[in-house]
Coordinates of C-alpha atoms and ligand atoms in Angstrom, one line a residue:
X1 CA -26.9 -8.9 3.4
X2 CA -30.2 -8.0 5.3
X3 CA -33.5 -9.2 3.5
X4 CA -34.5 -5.2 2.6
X5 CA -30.9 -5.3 0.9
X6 CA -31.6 -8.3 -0.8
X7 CA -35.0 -7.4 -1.3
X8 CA -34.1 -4.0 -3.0
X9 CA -31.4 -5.4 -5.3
X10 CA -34.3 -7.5 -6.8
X11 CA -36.5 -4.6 -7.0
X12 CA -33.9 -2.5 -8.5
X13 CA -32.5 -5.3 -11.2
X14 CA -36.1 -5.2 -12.4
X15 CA -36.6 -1.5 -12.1
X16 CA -40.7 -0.5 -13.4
X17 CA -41.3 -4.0 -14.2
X18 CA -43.7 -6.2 -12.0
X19 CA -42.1 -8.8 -9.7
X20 CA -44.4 -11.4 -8.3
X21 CA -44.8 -11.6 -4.2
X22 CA -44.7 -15.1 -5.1
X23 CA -41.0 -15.6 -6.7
X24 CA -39.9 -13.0 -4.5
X25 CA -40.7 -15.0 -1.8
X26 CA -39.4 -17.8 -3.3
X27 CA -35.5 -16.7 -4.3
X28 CA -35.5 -15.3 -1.3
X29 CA -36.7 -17.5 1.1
X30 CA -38.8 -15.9 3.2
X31 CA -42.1 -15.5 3.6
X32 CA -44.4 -13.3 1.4
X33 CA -45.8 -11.4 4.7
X34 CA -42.1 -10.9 5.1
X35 CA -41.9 -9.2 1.7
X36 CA -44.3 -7.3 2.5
X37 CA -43.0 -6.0 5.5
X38 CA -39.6 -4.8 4.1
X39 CA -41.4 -2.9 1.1
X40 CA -42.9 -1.3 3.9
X41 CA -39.7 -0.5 5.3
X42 CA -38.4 0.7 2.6
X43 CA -41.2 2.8 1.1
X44 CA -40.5 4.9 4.9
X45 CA -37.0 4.8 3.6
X46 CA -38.3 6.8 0.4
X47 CA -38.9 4.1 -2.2
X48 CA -41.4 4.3 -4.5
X49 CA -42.4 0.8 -4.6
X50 CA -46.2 0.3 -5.8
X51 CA -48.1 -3.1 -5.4
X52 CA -50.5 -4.8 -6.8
X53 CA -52.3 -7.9 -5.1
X54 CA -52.2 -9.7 -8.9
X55 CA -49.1 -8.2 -9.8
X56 CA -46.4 -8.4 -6.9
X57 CA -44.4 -5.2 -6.7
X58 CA -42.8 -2.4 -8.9
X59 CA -40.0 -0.4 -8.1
X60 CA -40.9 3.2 -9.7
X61 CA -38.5 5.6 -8.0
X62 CA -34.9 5.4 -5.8
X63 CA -35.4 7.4 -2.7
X64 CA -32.6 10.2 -3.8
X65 CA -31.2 9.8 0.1
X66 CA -27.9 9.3 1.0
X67 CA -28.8 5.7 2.3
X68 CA -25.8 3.4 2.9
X69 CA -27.3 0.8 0.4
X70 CA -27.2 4.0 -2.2
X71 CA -23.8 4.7 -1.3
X72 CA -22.4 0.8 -1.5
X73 CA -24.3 0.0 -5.2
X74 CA -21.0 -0.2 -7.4
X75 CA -18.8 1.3 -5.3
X76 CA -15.8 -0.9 -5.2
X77 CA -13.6 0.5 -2.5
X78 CA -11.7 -1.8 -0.4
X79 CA -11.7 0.5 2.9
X80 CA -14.0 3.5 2.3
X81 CA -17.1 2.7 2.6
X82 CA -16.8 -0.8 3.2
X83 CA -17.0 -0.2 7.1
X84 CA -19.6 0.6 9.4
X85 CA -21.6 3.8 7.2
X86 CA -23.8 5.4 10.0
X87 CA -26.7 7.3 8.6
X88 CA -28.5 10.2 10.1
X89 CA -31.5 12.2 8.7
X90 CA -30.0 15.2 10.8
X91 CA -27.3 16.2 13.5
X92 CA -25.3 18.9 14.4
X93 CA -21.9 18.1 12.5
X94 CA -20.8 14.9 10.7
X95 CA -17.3 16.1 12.1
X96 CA -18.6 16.0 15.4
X97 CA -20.2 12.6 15.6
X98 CA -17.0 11.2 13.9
X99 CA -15.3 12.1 16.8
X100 CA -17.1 10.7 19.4
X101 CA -16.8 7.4 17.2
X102 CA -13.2 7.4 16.8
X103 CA -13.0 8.2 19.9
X104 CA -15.0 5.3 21.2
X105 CA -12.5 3.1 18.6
X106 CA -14.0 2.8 15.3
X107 CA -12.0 1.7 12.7
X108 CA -10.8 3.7 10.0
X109 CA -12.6 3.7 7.0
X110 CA -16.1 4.0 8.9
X111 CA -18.4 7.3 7.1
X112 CA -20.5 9.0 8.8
X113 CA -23.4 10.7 6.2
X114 CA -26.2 13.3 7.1
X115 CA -29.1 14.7 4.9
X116 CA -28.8 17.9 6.6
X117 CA -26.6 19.4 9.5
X118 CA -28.3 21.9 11.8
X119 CA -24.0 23.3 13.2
X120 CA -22.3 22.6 10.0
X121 CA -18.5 23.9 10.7
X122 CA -16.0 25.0 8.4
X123 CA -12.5 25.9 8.9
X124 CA -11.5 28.7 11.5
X125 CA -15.1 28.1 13.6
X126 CA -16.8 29.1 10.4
X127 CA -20.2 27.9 9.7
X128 CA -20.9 25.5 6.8
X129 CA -24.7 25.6 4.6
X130 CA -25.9 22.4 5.2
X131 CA -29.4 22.5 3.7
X132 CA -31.8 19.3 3.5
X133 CA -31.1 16.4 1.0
X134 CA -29.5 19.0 -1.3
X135 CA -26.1 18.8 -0.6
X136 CA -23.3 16.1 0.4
X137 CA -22.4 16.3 4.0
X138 CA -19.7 13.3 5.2
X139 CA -16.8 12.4 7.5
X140 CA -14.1 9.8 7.1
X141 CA -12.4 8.5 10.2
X142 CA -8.6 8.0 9.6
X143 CA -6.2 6.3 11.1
X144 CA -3.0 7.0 9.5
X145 CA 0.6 6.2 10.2
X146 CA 2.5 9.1 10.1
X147 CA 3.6 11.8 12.5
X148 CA 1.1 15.1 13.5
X149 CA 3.5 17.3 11.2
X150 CA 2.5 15.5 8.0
X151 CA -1.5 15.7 8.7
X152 CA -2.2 18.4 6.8
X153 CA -1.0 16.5 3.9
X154 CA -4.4 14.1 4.1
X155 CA -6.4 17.5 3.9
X156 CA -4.4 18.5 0.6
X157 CA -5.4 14.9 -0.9
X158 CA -8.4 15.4 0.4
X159 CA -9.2 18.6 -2.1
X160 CA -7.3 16.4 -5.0
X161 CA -10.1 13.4 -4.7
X162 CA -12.9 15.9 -4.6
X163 CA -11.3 18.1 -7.5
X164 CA -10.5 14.5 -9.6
X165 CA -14.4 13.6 -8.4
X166 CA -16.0 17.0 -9.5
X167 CA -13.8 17.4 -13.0
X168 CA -14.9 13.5 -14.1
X169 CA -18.8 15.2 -14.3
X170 CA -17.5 19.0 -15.2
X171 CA -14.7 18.7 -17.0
X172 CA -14.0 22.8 -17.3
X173 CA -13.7 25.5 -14.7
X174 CA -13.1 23.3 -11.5
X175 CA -9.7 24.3 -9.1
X176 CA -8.5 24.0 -5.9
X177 CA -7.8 27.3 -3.5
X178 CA -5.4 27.1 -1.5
X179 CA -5.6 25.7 0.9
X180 CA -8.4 23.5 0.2
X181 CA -11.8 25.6 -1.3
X182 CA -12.5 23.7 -4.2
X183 CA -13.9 26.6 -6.5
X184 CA -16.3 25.8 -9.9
X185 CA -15.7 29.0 -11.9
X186 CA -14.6 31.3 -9.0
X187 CA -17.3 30.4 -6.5
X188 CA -17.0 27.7 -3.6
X189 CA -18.8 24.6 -4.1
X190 CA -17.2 22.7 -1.8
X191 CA -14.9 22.7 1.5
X192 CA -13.2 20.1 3.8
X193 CA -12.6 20.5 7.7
X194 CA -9.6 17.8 9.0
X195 CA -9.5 17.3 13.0
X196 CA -7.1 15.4 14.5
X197 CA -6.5 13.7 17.7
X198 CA -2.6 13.1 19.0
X199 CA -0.9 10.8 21.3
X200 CA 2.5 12.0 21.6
X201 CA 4.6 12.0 18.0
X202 CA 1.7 9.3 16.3
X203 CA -1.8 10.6 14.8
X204 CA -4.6 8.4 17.3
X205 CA -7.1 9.2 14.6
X206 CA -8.4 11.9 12.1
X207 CA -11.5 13.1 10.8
X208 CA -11.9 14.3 7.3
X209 CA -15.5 16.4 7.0
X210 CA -16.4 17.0 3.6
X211 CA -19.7 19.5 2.1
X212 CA -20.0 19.7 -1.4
X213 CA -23.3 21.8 -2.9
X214 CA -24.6 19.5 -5.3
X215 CA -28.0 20.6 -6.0
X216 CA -28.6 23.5 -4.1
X217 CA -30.3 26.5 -5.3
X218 CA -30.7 28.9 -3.6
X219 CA -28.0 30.3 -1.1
X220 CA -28.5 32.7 2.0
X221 CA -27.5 36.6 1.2
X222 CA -24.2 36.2 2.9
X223 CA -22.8 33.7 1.0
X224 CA -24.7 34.1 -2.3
X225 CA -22.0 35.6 -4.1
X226 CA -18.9 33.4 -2.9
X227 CA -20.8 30.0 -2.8
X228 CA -22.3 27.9 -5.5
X229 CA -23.6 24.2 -6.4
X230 CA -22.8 22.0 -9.3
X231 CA -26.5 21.9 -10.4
X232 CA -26.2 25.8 -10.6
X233 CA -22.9 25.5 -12.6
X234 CA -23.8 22.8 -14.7
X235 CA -27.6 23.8 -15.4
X236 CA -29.5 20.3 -13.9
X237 CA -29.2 18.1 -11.2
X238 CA -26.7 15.4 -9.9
X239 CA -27.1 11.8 -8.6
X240 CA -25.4 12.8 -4.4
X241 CA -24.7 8.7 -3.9
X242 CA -22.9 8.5 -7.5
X243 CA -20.6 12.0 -6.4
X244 CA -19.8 10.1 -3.1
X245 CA -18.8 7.1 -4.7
X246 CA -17.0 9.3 -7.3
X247 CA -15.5 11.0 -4.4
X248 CA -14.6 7.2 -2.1
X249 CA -12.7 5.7 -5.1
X250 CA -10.4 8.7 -5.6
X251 CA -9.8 9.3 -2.2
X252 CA -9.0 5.4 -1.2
X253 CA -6.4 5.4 -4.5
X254 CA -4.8 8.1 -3.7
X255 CA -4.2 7.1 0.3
X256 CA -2.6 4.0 -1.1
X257 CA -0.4 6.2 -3.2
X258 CA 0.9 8.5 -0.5
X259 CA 1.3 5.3 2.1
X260 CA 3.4 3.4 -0.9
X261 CA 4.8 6.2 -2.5
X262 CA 5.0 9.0 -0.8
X263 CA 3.5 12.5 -0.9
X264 CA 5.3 13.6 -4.0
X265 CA 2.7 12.9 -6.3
X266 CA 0.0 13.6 -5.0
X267 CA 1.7 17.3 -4.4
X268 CA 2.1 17.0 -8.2
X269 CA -1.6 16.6 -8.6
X270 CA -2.5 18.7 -6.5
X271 CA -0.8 21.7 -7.9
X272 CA -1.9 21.1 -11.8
X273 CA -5.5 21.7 -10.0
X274 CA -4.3 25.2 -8.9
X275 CA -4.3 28.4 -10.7
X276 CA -2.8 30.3 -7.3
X277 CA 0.9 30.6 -8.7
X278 CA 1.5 34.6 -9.9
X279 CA -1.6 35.8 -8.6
X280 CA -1.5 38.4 -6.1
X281 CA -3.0 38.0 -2.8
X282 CA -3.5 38.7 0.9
X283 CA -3.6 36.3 3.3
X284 CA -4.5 35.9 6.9
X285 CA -2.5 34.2 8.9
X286 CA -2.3 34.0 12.9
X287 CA 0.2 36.9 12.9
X288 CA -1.1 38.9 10.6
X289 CA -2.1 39.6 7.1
X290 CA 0.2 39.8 4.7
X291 CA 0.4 40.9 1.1
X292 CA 2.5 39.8 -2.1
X293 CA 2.7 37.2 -4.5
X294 CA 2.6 33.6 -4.7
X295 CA 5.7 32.1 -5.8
X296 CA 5.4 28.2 -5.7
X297 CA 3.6 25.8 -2.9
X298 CA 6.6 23.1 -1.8
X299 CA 6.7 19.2 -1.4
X300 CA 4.6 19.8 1.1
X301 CA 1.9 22.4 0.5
X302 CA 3.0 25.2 2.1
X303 CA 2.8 28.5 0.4
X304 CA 5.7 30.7 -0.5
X305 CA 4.8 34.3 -0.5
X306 CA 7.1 36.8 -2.1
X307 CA 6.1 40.4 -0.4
X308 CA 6.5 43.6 -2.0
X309 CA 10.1 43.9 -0.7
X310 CA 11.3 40.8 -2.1
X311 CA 11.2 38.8 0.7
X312 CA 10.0 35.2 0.1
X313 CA 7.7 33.5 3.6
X314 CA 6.6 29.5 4.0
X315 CA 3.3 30.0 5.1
X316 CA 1.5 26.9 6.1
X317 CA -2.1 28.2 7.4
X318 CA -3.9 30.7 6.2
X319 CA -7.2 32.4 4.5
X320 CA -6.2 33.4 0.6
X321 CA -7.9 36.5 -0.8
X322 CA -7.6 37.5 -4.3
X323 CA -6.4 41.2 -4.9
Ligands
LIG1 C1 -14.6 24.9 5.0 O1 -14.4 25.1 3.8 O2 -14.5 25.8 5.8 C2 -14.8 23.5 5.4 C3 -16.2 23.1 5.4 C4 -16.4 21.6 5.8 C5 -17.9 21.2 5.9 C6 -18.0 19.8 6.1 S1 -19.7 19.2 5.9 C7 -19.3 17.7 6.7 C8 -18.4 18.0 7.8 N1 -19.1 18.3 9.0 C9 -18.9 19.5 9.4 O3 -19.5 20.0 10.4 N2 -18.1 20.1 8.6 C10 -17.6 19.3 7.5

């Protein structure tokens, strides 16, 4: 642990009581100009640390940022998280910079988490809100051992972590849309984008983007109607480290479920979060769009569509609309 860590566990143990320079200095072993120098760093970081040359130092206020020291307090996860967590104040997209690094060979389980994205993507080249400090914006690198065929099955447990996440704050109104919009009464409030890299029949490595609007307020015109936060659904604000933790531990135990069980359950899961079977829809797809009714999703996520005629198709990629 670097002396800011250690420094800021102290502080935060002791939160808006006084802690002298002098046993600070002292526990830690360093010197008190040293102290000073990491409250410094970590006031730029967003801490409200006041000090007092009788006194010592008081921590009044966390900095609110998705710092990895935020995102480590409590979090408990044996791979997620526990690697490398590279922190940017801005870039273009998470999902991009997770690339280059797993490209370059880091491990899986490394996070890459940015306060704002300036060419947020979503799914089909899409563009994903990405406003400042607001909401969560993370990738995951991957490296799973299964063939290119059963990828899509990450992106499906994917939407179960964040649906198990988002239900443990709001218990009512929270499902997934096929095949991964996680809605909170009806409106999106949050999306996942999987990339994948292949050599031959193995998966080299894969990135799992996540955005979830946690306190966003206002939306642009264009997507004011389909989009929405938690804060707006739940009437106040939300802690974005203790969602991503939320978010780390669900994802990590379910990955050990599908490697040691299988996909099965996690299917299971996933389809008590959706509403989609009976409902009538048209969906996109590369060939076409198509229009009937859902029938089922099978072991593993597919959709079956019965059309008008009676004719039942697996569809595995598409855009779902609501008729
Ligand atoms: C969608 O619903 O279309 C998927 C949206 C995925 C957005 C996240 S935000 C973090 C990561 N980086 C990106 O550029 N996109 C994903």
């Amino acid at each position: 642990m670097t002396t800011k860590d250690q420094l800021l566990l102290f502080l935060k143990e002791r939160k808006g009581t006084w802690v002298s320079g002098e046993f600070l200095s002292n526990c830690m072993g360093v010197s008190r100009s040293a102290i000073w120098k990491q409250v410094s760093r970590l006031r730029k970081e967003g801490y409200e640390i006041e000090s007092s040359p009788k006194k010592g130092y008081v921590l009044k206020g966390a900095s609110g940022l998705l710092l990895p020291q935020e995102i480590r307090e409590g979090l408990g996860t044996c791979i997620f998280g526990k690697e490398k967590i590279w922190y940017l104040s801005e870039t273009d997209s998470t999902n991009t910079r997770a690339k280059e690094l797993a490209a370059a060979g880091a491990p899986e389980g490394t996070l890459i988490v940015s306060e704002t994205q300036i060419q947020g993507r979503g799914r089909k080249g899409r563009w994903w809100f990405s406003p400042p400090k607001t909401g969560i914006y993370v990738s995951m690198i991957l490296r799973p051992l299964m063939p290119p065929v059963e990828a899509a099955r990450i992106t499906l447990l994917t939407g179960v972590a964040v649906t198990e996440a988002l239900r443990s704050l709001i218990p009512e109104g929270i499902y997934i849309k096929w095949p991964n919009d996680i809605l909170i009464n009806g409106r999106k409030v949050a999306g996942i984008l999987t990339e994948i890299s292949t050599e031959m029949d193995a998966i080299e490595y894969m990135v799992v983007g996540l955005g979830i609007n946690v306190n966003t307020v206002v939306f642009p015109a264009r997507i004011r109607d389909a989009a929405t936060s938690i804060r707006r659904e739940a009437g106040k604000p939300f802690s974005r480290a203790e969602i991503l933790r939320l978010y780390l531990r669900h994802f990590e135990r379910l990955y050990h479920t599908l490697n040691r069980t299988g996909f099965n359950p996690v299917m299971r899961r996933w389809k008590e979060f959706s509403k989609d079977i009976g409902t009538r829809i048209a969906v996109k797809t590369i060939g076409g769009t198509i229009v009937g009714e859902i029938r089922d999703f099978d072991d593993d996520g597919a959709l079956l569509l019965e059309h008008d005629g009676g004719k039942t198709d697996r569809i595995i990629s598409g855009d779902i609309t609501y008729i």
